[in-house]
Amino acid sequence: MNYTEKQIKKGIKLHVLNTDKFKTNLVAVFLTTKLTRETVTANALISAVLRRGSKTMKTQEEISKKLEELYGASFDCGIDKTGDNQVLKFYIETINDFFLPQPGENMLKTAIENIFEIVFNPLIENNGFKKAYVEQEKKNMKQRIEARTDNKARYALDRCIEEMYKGKAFGLYRFGYAEDLEKIDEISLYKDYQTLIKQCKIDIFVSGNVDGTLETILQENECMKNLEDREPQYNQENEPPCEPQGEVIEKRNVTQGKLVMGLDVHSKNEDEKYCALVYNTILGGGANSKIFQNVREKANLAYAAGSNYFRYKDKIFINCGIEISNYEKAVELINQQLEDMKNNNFTDEEFANAKKSIMAIIDTIDDEQDTGITYYFGQEMSNNKHTIEDYKQKIQDVTRENVLQVANRIEIHTTYFLRSWKY
């Protein structure tokens, strides 16, 4: 895979992942903007409304028909939270031109035209979005927000983050808040969209077997011509969390307890984050990790147990599904694993296996086109440009002493427990 990037206009960048590994081209458009309480709900709603219809494809049926004409191309979109930013993501996947049954068609050009049409040329009626679409998507969004408690593990993680970042950008729920939907109509939402498109950071990704005509395709595209240079309004620095919250207990109608512990890592620079990744893998990053083996397998205190490292925020989150009565025992045993790491109580085999596990994951980055795009978008957002080979070397260079240094900087920030009312 050969990766290149180029600024098309100020604040608008093209990223090309040129590879002949796939029979498809994947085109993605990412709109990145600051996470704020005032705009988070509207931005999430914008993503949903845009997929309903554009100026020339006025319904989802027309969009689907157009995709079918493109040899069964697929379109998808969604909302993500990257650091202190909200990202609207749009994807279109089409067959690569080299595999077309009839030569002469330019499928890449057609794909770009269609995704740009959906994102940058929406269906407008009476100076706003189509009212019926907005009202329907408001109902859908409200149901989605209210259903966030259905996935208890995800809900517990979100709530721990909310407590750690109370009143800060990263503590916001990426889909917004039901009470804000009442204040949004088709006119106000279109104004929010116009502001977003003028100010957001725009990244265009193309993955596939791409020839030299790509830049010309973009330069000649009418939607691209209409986009203005901008000073992109997004967060390049991450806010720190609030003061340590200690223990937070939330009671709901649940049968299984959900324990989440948020840890401050205190990395001093980007290189130390590679050390933190190795540390986390030993601690709770898989079936061979200390938390999984000691809390779940040996002590039988958890149905699920592990940890994840959030690189953008330099935080580790330990997650366990436990019997509610086992809360104190589980916390005590997790604390013991943290102490063991500080005291150099992990084997050379555990250290080596952690690196092997990370290497295996890195090796899969270019196995899927969307995974490759996600990797290079992460590089873009962290302003930490490393090739995949560089990434592997950074992991190889981590020493046992580096991991011990991470272990002795770790502090528990917040312990969140979701439990029932019965105990």
Coordinates of C-alpha atoms in Angstrom, one line a residue:
M1 CA 0.0 0.0 0.0
N2 CA 1.4 3.4 -1.0
Y3 CA 0.0 6.3 1.0
T4 CA 0.1 9.9 -0.2
E5 CA -1.7 13.1 0.9
K6 CA -2.2 16.5 -0.7
Q7 CA -4.0 19.7 0.3
I8 CA -6.7 20.3 -2.4
K9 CA -7.8 23.6 -0.8
K10 CA -7.0 25.2 2.5
G11 CA -8.6 22.9 5.2
I12 CA -9.5 20.2 2.6
K13 CA -7.1 17.3 2.2
L14 CA -6.9 14.3 -0.2
H15 CA -5.5 11.0 1.1
V16 CA -4.8 8.2 -1.3
L17 CA -4.1 4.6 -0.3
N18 CA -3.0 3.2 -3.6
T19 CA -3.1 -0.6 -3.7
D20 CA -4.0 -3.4 -6.1
K21 CA -5.0 -5.7 -3.3
F22 CA -8.7 -5.2 -3.7
K23 CA -11.2 -5.4 -6.5
T24 CA -13.0 -2.3 -5.2
N25 CA -12.4 1.3 -4.6
L26 CA -13.5 2.8 -1.3
V27 CA -14.1 6.6 -1.2
A28 CA -14.7 8.3 2.2
V29 CA -15.5 11.9 3.1
F30 CA -14.9 12.9 6.8
L31 CA -16.2 16.2 8.1
T32 CA -14.5 17.0 11.4
T33 CA -15.7 19.7 13.8
K34 CA -15.4 20.6 17.4
L35 CA -17.5 18.7 19.9
T36 CA -19.7 21.2 21.7
R37 CA -22.9 20.9 23.7
E38 CA -24.6 23.4 21.4
T39 CA -24.0 21.6 18.2
V40 CA -23.5 17.9 19.0
T41 CA -27.2 16.9 18.4
A42 CA -27.6 18.9 15.2
N43 CA -24.5 17.5 13.7
A44 CA -25.5 14.0 14.4
L45 CA -28.9 14.7 12.9
I46 CA -27.3 16.3 9.8
S47 CA -25.6 13.0 9.0
A48 CA -28.9 11.1 9.1
V49 CA -30.8 13.7 7.0
L50 CA -28.1 13.9 4.3
R51 CA -28.4 10.2 3.5
R52 CA -32.2 10.6 2.9
G53 CA -31.8 12.5 -0.4
S54 CA -29.8 15.0 -2.5
K55 CA -30.6 17.6 -5.1
T56 CA -30.6 15.1 -8.0
M57 CA -31.4 11.9 -6.0
K58 CA -34.3 13.1 -3.9
T59 CA -35.1 9.9 -2.1
Q60 CA -33.3 6.9 -0.6
E61 CA -35.0 4.9 -3.3
E62 CA -33.3 7.0 -6.0
I63 CA -30.0 6.8 -4.2
S64 CA -30.3 3.0 -4.0
K65 CA -31.3 2.8 -7.7
K66 CA -28.2 4.8 -8.6
L67 CA -26.0 2.5 -6.5
E68 CA -27.5 -0.5 -8.2
E69 CA -26.6 1.0 -11.6
L70 CA -23.0 1.2 -10.4
Y71 CA -22.8 -2.6 -10.3
G72 CA -24.2 -2.9 -6.8
A73 CA -22.1 -0.1 -5.1
S74 CA -22.8 0.5 -1.4
F75 CA -23.2 3.7 0.6
D76 CA -23.0 4.2 4.3
C77 CA -22.5 7.0 6.8
G78 CA -22.3 7.6 10.5
I79 CA -21.1 9.7 13.5
D80 CA -17.9 9.1 15.5
K81 CA -16.1 10.9 18.3
T82 CA -12.3 11.3 17.8
G83 CA -10.7 13.0 20.8
D84 CA -12.6 16.3 21.4
N85 CA -14.1 16.2 17.9
Q86 CA -17.2 15.0 16.2
V87 CA -16.7 13.3 12.8
L88 CA -19.4 12.8 10.2
K89 CA -18.3 9.9 8.0
F90 CA -19.6 9.0 4.6
Y91 CA -18.5 6.0 2.5
I92 CA -19.1 4.7 -1.0
E93 CA -17.6 1.4 -2.3
T94 CA -17.6 0.5 -6.0
I95 CA -16.0 -2.0 -8.2
N96 CA -12.5 -1.0 -9.5
D97 CA -12.4 0.1 -13.1
F98 CA -10.0 -2.7 -13.9
F99 CA -12.7 -5.3 -13.2
L100 CA -15.6 -3.7 -15.1
P101 CA -17.3 -6.0 -17.6
Q102 CA -17.1 -3.3 -20.2
P103 CA -14.0 -1.1 -20.5
G104 CA -14.4 2.7 -20.8
E105 CA -16.5 3.5 -17.8
N106 CA -14.9 5.7 -15.1
M107 CA -16.3 4.2 -11.9
L108 CA -14.1 6.1 -9.6
K109 CA -15.2 9.4 -11.1
T110 CA -18.9 8.4 -10.8
A111 CA -18.4 7.3 -7.2
I112 CA -16.8 10.6 -6.2
E113 CA -19.6 12.5 -8.0
N114 CA -22.3 10.6 -6.1
I115 CA -20.8 10.8 -2.6
F116 CA -20.0 14.5 -3.1
E117 CA -23.6 15.0 -4.3
I118 CA -25.0 13.4 -1.1
V119 CA -22.6 15.3 1.2
F120 CA -22.3 18.7 -0.4
N121 CA -25.5 19.1 -2.5
P122 CA -28.4 18.2 -0.3
L123 CA -32.1 18.3 -1.1
I124 CA -33.4 21.8 -0.1
E125 CA -37.0 22.9 0.0
N126 CA -38.1 26.4 1.1
N127 CA -34.7 27.4 2.4
G128 CA -34.3 24.3 4.5
F129 CA -34.0 20.6 4.5
K130 CA -37.0 18.6 3.5
K131 CA -39.3 18.9 6.5
A132 CA -40.6 15.3 6.4
Y133 CA -37.0 13.9 6.4
V134 CA -36.0 16.1 9.4
E135 CA -39.0 15.1 11.4
Q136 CA -38.6 11.4 10.7
E137 CA -34.9 11.5 11.5
K138 CA -35.6 13.4 14.7
K139 CA -37.8 10.6 15.8
N140 CA -35.2 8.0 14.8
M141 CA -32.5 9.9 16.7
K142 CA -34.6 10.2 19.8
Q143 CA -35.2 6.5 19.8
R144 CA -31.5 5.9 19.3
I145 CA -30.5 8.2 22.2
E146 CA -33.1 6.7 24.5
A147 CA -32.0 3.2 23.7
R148 CA -28.4 3.9 24.7
T149 CA -28.9 1.9 27.9
D150 CA -29.8 -1.3 25.9
N151 CA -26.1 -2.1 25.6
K152 CA -25.1 -2.0 29.2
A153 CA -21.4 -2.4 28.7
R154 CA -21.2 0.4 26.2
Y155 CA -23.5 2.6 28.4
A156 CA -21.2 2.0 31.4
L157 CA -18.1 3.0 29.5
D158 CA -19.9 6.1 28.2
R159 CA -21.0 7.0 31.7
C160 CA -17.5 6.6 33.1
I161 CA -16.2 8.9 30.4
E162 CA -19.0 11.4 31.1
E163 CA -18.1 11.5 34.8
M164 CA -14.4 11.9 34.0
Y165 CA -15.0 14.7 31.5
K166 CA -18.1 16.3 33.1
G167 CA -18.7 19.6 31.3
K168 CA -16.0 19.0 28.7
A169 CA -16.1 18.0 25.1
F170 CA -15.0 14.4 25.4
G171 CA -17.8 13.8 27.9
L172 CA -20.5 14.5 25.3
Y173 CA -22.6 11.7 23.8
R174 CA -21.8 11.5 20.1
F175 CA -25.4 11.3 19.1
G176 CA -26.5 14.3 21.2
Y177 CA -29.4 14.7 23.6
A178 CA -33.1 14.1 23.2
E179 CA -34.1 17.4 24.7
D180 CA -32.2 19.3 22.0
L181 CA -34.2 17.7 19.2
E182 CA -37.3 19.7 20.1
K183 CA -35.5 22.9 19.2
I184 CA -34.4 21.8 15.8
D185 CA -36.5 22.3 12.6
E186 CA -35.7 22.0 8.9
I187 CA -34.6 25.7 8.6
S188 CA -32.3 25.8 11.7
L189 CA -30.8 22.5 10.8
Y190 CA -29.9 23.7 7.3
K191 CA -28.3 26.8 8.7
D192 CA -26.3 24.5 11.0
Y193 CA -25.3 22.4 8.0
Q194 CA -24.1 25.5 6.1
T195 CA -22.0 26.6 9.0
L196 CA -20.5 23.1 9.3
I197 CA -19.6 22.8 5.6
K198 CA -17.9 26.2 5.6
Q199 CA -15.9 25.7 8.8
C200 CA -15.2 21.9 9.3
K201 CA -12.0 20.1 8.4
I202 CA -12.6 18.0 5.3
D203 CA -10.6 14.8 4.6
I204 CA -11.3 12.8 1.4
F205 CA -9.9 9.3 1.4
V206 CA -9.6 7.1 -1.7
S207 CA -8.4 3.5 -1.3
G208 CA -7.9 1.2 -4.3
N209 CA -6.0 0.9 -7.6
V210 CA -6.0 4.6 -8.4
D211 CA -4.4 6.2 -11.5
G212 CA -3.2 9.7 -12.1
T213 CA -6.6 11.2 -13.0
L214 CA -7.8 11.4 -9.4
E215 CA -6.7 15.0 -8.8
T216 CA -8.2 16.1 -12.1
I217 CA -11.5 14.4 -11.2
L218 CA -11.6 16.4 -7.9
Q219 CA -10.5 19.7 -9.6
E220 CA -13.3 19.4 -12.2
N221 CA -16.0 18.4 -9.7
E222 CA -18.6 21.2 -9.3
C223 CA -19.2 20.4 -5.6
M224 CA -15.4 20.7 -5.0
K225 CA -15.3 24.0 -6.9
N226 CA -18.0 25.4 -4.6
L227 CA -16.2 24.5 -1.4
E228 CA -14.3 27.4 0.0
D229 CA -10.8 27.6 1.6
R230 CA -11.2 27.6 5.4
E231 CA -9.4 27.7 8.7
P232 CA -10.8 24.4 9.9
Q233 CA -12.6 24.7 13.2
Y234 CA -11.7 21.5 15.1
N235 CA -9.8 20.6 18.3
Q236 CA -6.2 19.8 17.7
E237 CA -5.4 19.7 21.4
N238 CA -7.2 17.5 23.9
E239 CA -8.7 18.9 27.1
P240 CA -7.6 17.1 30.3
P241 CA -10.3 15.4 32.5
C242 CA -11.9 16.9 35.5
E243 CA -10.4 16.3 39.0
P244 CA -10.4 12.6 39.9
Q245 CA -14.0 11.6 40.6
G246 CA -13.3 8.6 42.9
E247 CA -16.2 6.1 43.1
V248 CA -19.4 6.7 41.1
I249 CA -22.3 4.2 41.7
E250 CA -25.3 4.3 39.4
K251 CA -28.4 2.2 40.1
R252 CA -30.6 0.9 37.3
N253 CA -32.8 -2.1 36.5
V254 CA -29.9 -4.5 35.6
T255 CA -29.2 -8.1 36.5
Q256 CA -25.4 -7.9 36.0
G257 CA -23.0 -5.3 37.3
K258 CA -20.8 -3.3 34.9
L259 CA -17.6 -2.0 36.4
V260 CA -15.5 0.5 34.5
M261 CA -12.2 2.0 35.8
G262 CA -10.8 5.0 34.1
L263 CA -7.0 5.4 34.4
D264 CA -4.7 8.4 33.8
V265 CA -1.6 7.3 31.9
H266 CA 0.3 10.6 31.9
S267 CA 2.4 10.0 28.8
K268 CA 4.8 12.9 28.2
N269 CA 5.0 12.5 24.4
E270 CA 3.8 10.5 21.5
D271 CA 6.5 7.9 21.7
E272 CA 5.4 7.1 25.3
K273 CA 2.0 6.2 24.0
Y274 CA 3.4 3.2 22.2
C275 CA 4.8 2.1 25.5
A276 CA 1.3 2.6 27.0
L277 CA -0.2 0.4 24.3
V278 CA 2.2 -2.5 25.2
Y279 CA 1.4 -1.9 28.9
N280 CA -2.3 -2.1 28.3
T281 CA -2.0 -5.3 26.2
I282 CA -0.2 -7.0 29.1
L283 CA -2.7 -5.6 31.6
G284 CA -6.0 -6.3 29.9
G285 CA -5.7 -6.4 26.1
G286 CA -6.7 -9.9 25.4
A287 CA -7.3 -13.5 26.6
N288 CA -3.7 -13.8 27.8
S289 CA -3.8 -10.6 29.8
K290 CA -3.4 -10.3 33.6
I291 CA -7.0 -9.0 34.1
F292 CA -8.6 -11.7 31.9
Q293 CA -6.6 -14.5 33.4
N294 CA -6.7 -13.5 37.1
V295 CA -10.1 -11.8 37.4
R296 CA -12.1 -13.9 35.0
E297 CA -10.4 -17.2 34.6
K298 CA -8.8 -17.9 38.0
A299 CA -11.0 -16.0 40.4
N300 CA -14.1 -16.5 38.3
L301 CA -15.3 -13.0 39.3
A302 CA -16.2 -11.7 35.9
Y303 CA -18.2 -12.7 32.8
A304 CA -16.1 -10.4 30.7
A305 CA -12.9 -8.6 31.7
G306 CA -10.3 -6.5 29.8
S307 CA -9.0 -3.0 29.1
N308 CA -8.7 -0.6 26.2
Y309 CA -6.2 2.2 25.6
F310 CA -7.7 5.4 24.2
R311 CA -4.7 6.9 22.5
Y312 CA -6.2 10.3 21.7
K313 CA -7.0 10.9 25.4
D314 CA -4.1 8.9 26.8
K315 CA -6.5 7.0 29.1
I316 CA -7.0 3.3 29.8
F317 CA -10.5 2.0 30.6
I318 CA -10.8 -1.3 32.4
N319 CA -14.2 -3.0 31.7
C320 CA -15.7 -5.9 33.7
G321 CA -19.1 -7.6 33.7
I322 CA -19.6 -9.0 37.2
E323 CA -22.1 -10.3 39.7
I324 CA -23.2 -7.3 41.7
S325 CA -22.1 -8.9 44.9
N326 CA -18.5 -9.3 43.6
Y327 CA -17.9 -5.6 43.2
E328 CA -15.4 -5.1 46.1
K329 CA -13.6 -8.4 45.3
A330 CA -13.2 -7.4 41.6
V331 CA -11.9 -3.9 42.4
E332 CA -9.4 -5.4 44.9
L333 CA -8.2 -7.9 42.4
I334 CA -7.9 -5.4 39.6
N335 CA -5.9 -3.1 41.9
Q336 CA -3.6 -6.0 42.6
Q337 CA -2.9 -6.4 38.9
L338 CA -2.0 -2.7 38.7
E339 CA 0.4 -3.1 41.6
D340 CA 1.9 -6.2 40.0
M341 CA 2.6 -4.2 36.9
K342 CA 4.3 -1.5 39.0
N343 CA 6.4 -4.1 40.8
N344 CA 7.7 -5.7 37.7
N345 CA 5.5 -8.8 38.3
F346 CA 5.0 -9.9 34.7
T347 CA 6.9 -12.4 32.8
D348 CA 9.2 -12.0 29.8
E349 CA 6.7 -14.3 28.0
E350 CA 3.8 -11.9 28.8
F351 CA 5.8 -9.0 27.5
A352 CA 6.8 -10.8 24.3
N353 CA 3.3 -12.0 23.7
A354 CA 1.9 -8.5 24.1
K355 CA 4.1 -7.3 21.4
K356 CA 3.2 -10.2 19.1
S357 CA -0.5 -9.5 19.7
I358 CA -0.1 -5.9 18.7
M359 CA 2.0 -6.8 15.6
A360 CA -0.7 -9.2 14.5
I361 CA -3.2 -6.4 14.7
I362 CA -1.0 -4.0 12.8
D363 CA -0.5 -6.6 10.1
T364 CA -4.3 -6.6 9.5
I365 CA -4.5 -2.8 8.8
D366 CA -4.2 -3.2 5.1
D367 CA -6.4 -6.3 4.9
E368 CA -9.5 -4.1 4.8
Q369 CA -9.9 -0.8 3.0
D370 CA -11.9 0.9 5.8
T371 CA -9.3 -0.2 8.4
G372 CA -6.5 1.4 6.4
I373 CA -8.5 4.6 6.1
T374 CA -9.2 4.6 9.8
Y375 CA -5.5 4.2 10.5
Y376 CA -4.4 7.1 8.3
F377 CA -7.2 9.3 9.6
G378 CA -5.9 8.6 13.1
Q379 CA -2.4 9.7 11.9
E380 CA -3.9 12.8 10.5
M381 CA -5.8 13.7 13.6
S382 CA -2.9 13.1 16.0
N383 CA -0.5 14.9 13.6
N384 CA 1.8 11.9 14.1
K385 CA 2.6 10.6 10.7
H386 CA 4.1 7.1 10.7
T387 CA 3.9 4.4 8.1
I388 CA 2.7 1.0 9.1
E389 CA 6.3 -0.2 9.1
D390 CA 7.2 2.7 11.4
Y391 CA 4.4 1.8 13.7
K392 CA 5.7 -1.8 13.9
Q393 CA 9.2 -0.6 14.6
K394 CA 7.9 1.7 17.4
I395 CA 6.3 -1.3 19.1
Q396 CA 9.5 -3.4 18.6
D397 CA 11.5 -0.6 20.3
V398 CA 9.5 -0.7 23.5
T399 CA 11.5 -2.1 26.4
R400 CA 10.5 -3.7 29.6
E401 CA 11.8 -0.7 31.4
N402 CA 9.5 1.5 29.3
V403 CA 6.5 -0.5 30.4
L404 CA 7.6 -0.2 34.0
Q405 CA 7.8 3.5 33.7
V406 CA 4.2 3.6 32.3
A407 CA 3.0 1.3 35.2
N408 CA 4.4 3.7 37.8
R409 CA 2.7 6.7 36.2
I410 CA -0.7 5.1 36.1
E411 CA -3.4 6.6 38.5
I412 CA -7.0 5.6 38.9
H413 CA -9.1 8.5 38.1
T414 CA -12.7 7.2 38.3
T415 CA -14.3 3.9 39.3
Y416 CA -17.8 3.6 37.9
F417 CA -20.2 0.8 38.8
L418 CA -23.6 0.2 37.2
R419 CA -25.7 -2.0 39.5
S420 CA -29.3 -2.8 40.4
W421 CA -31.4 -1.3 43.1
K422 CA -31.7 -4.6 45.1
Y423 CA -28.3 -4.5 46.9

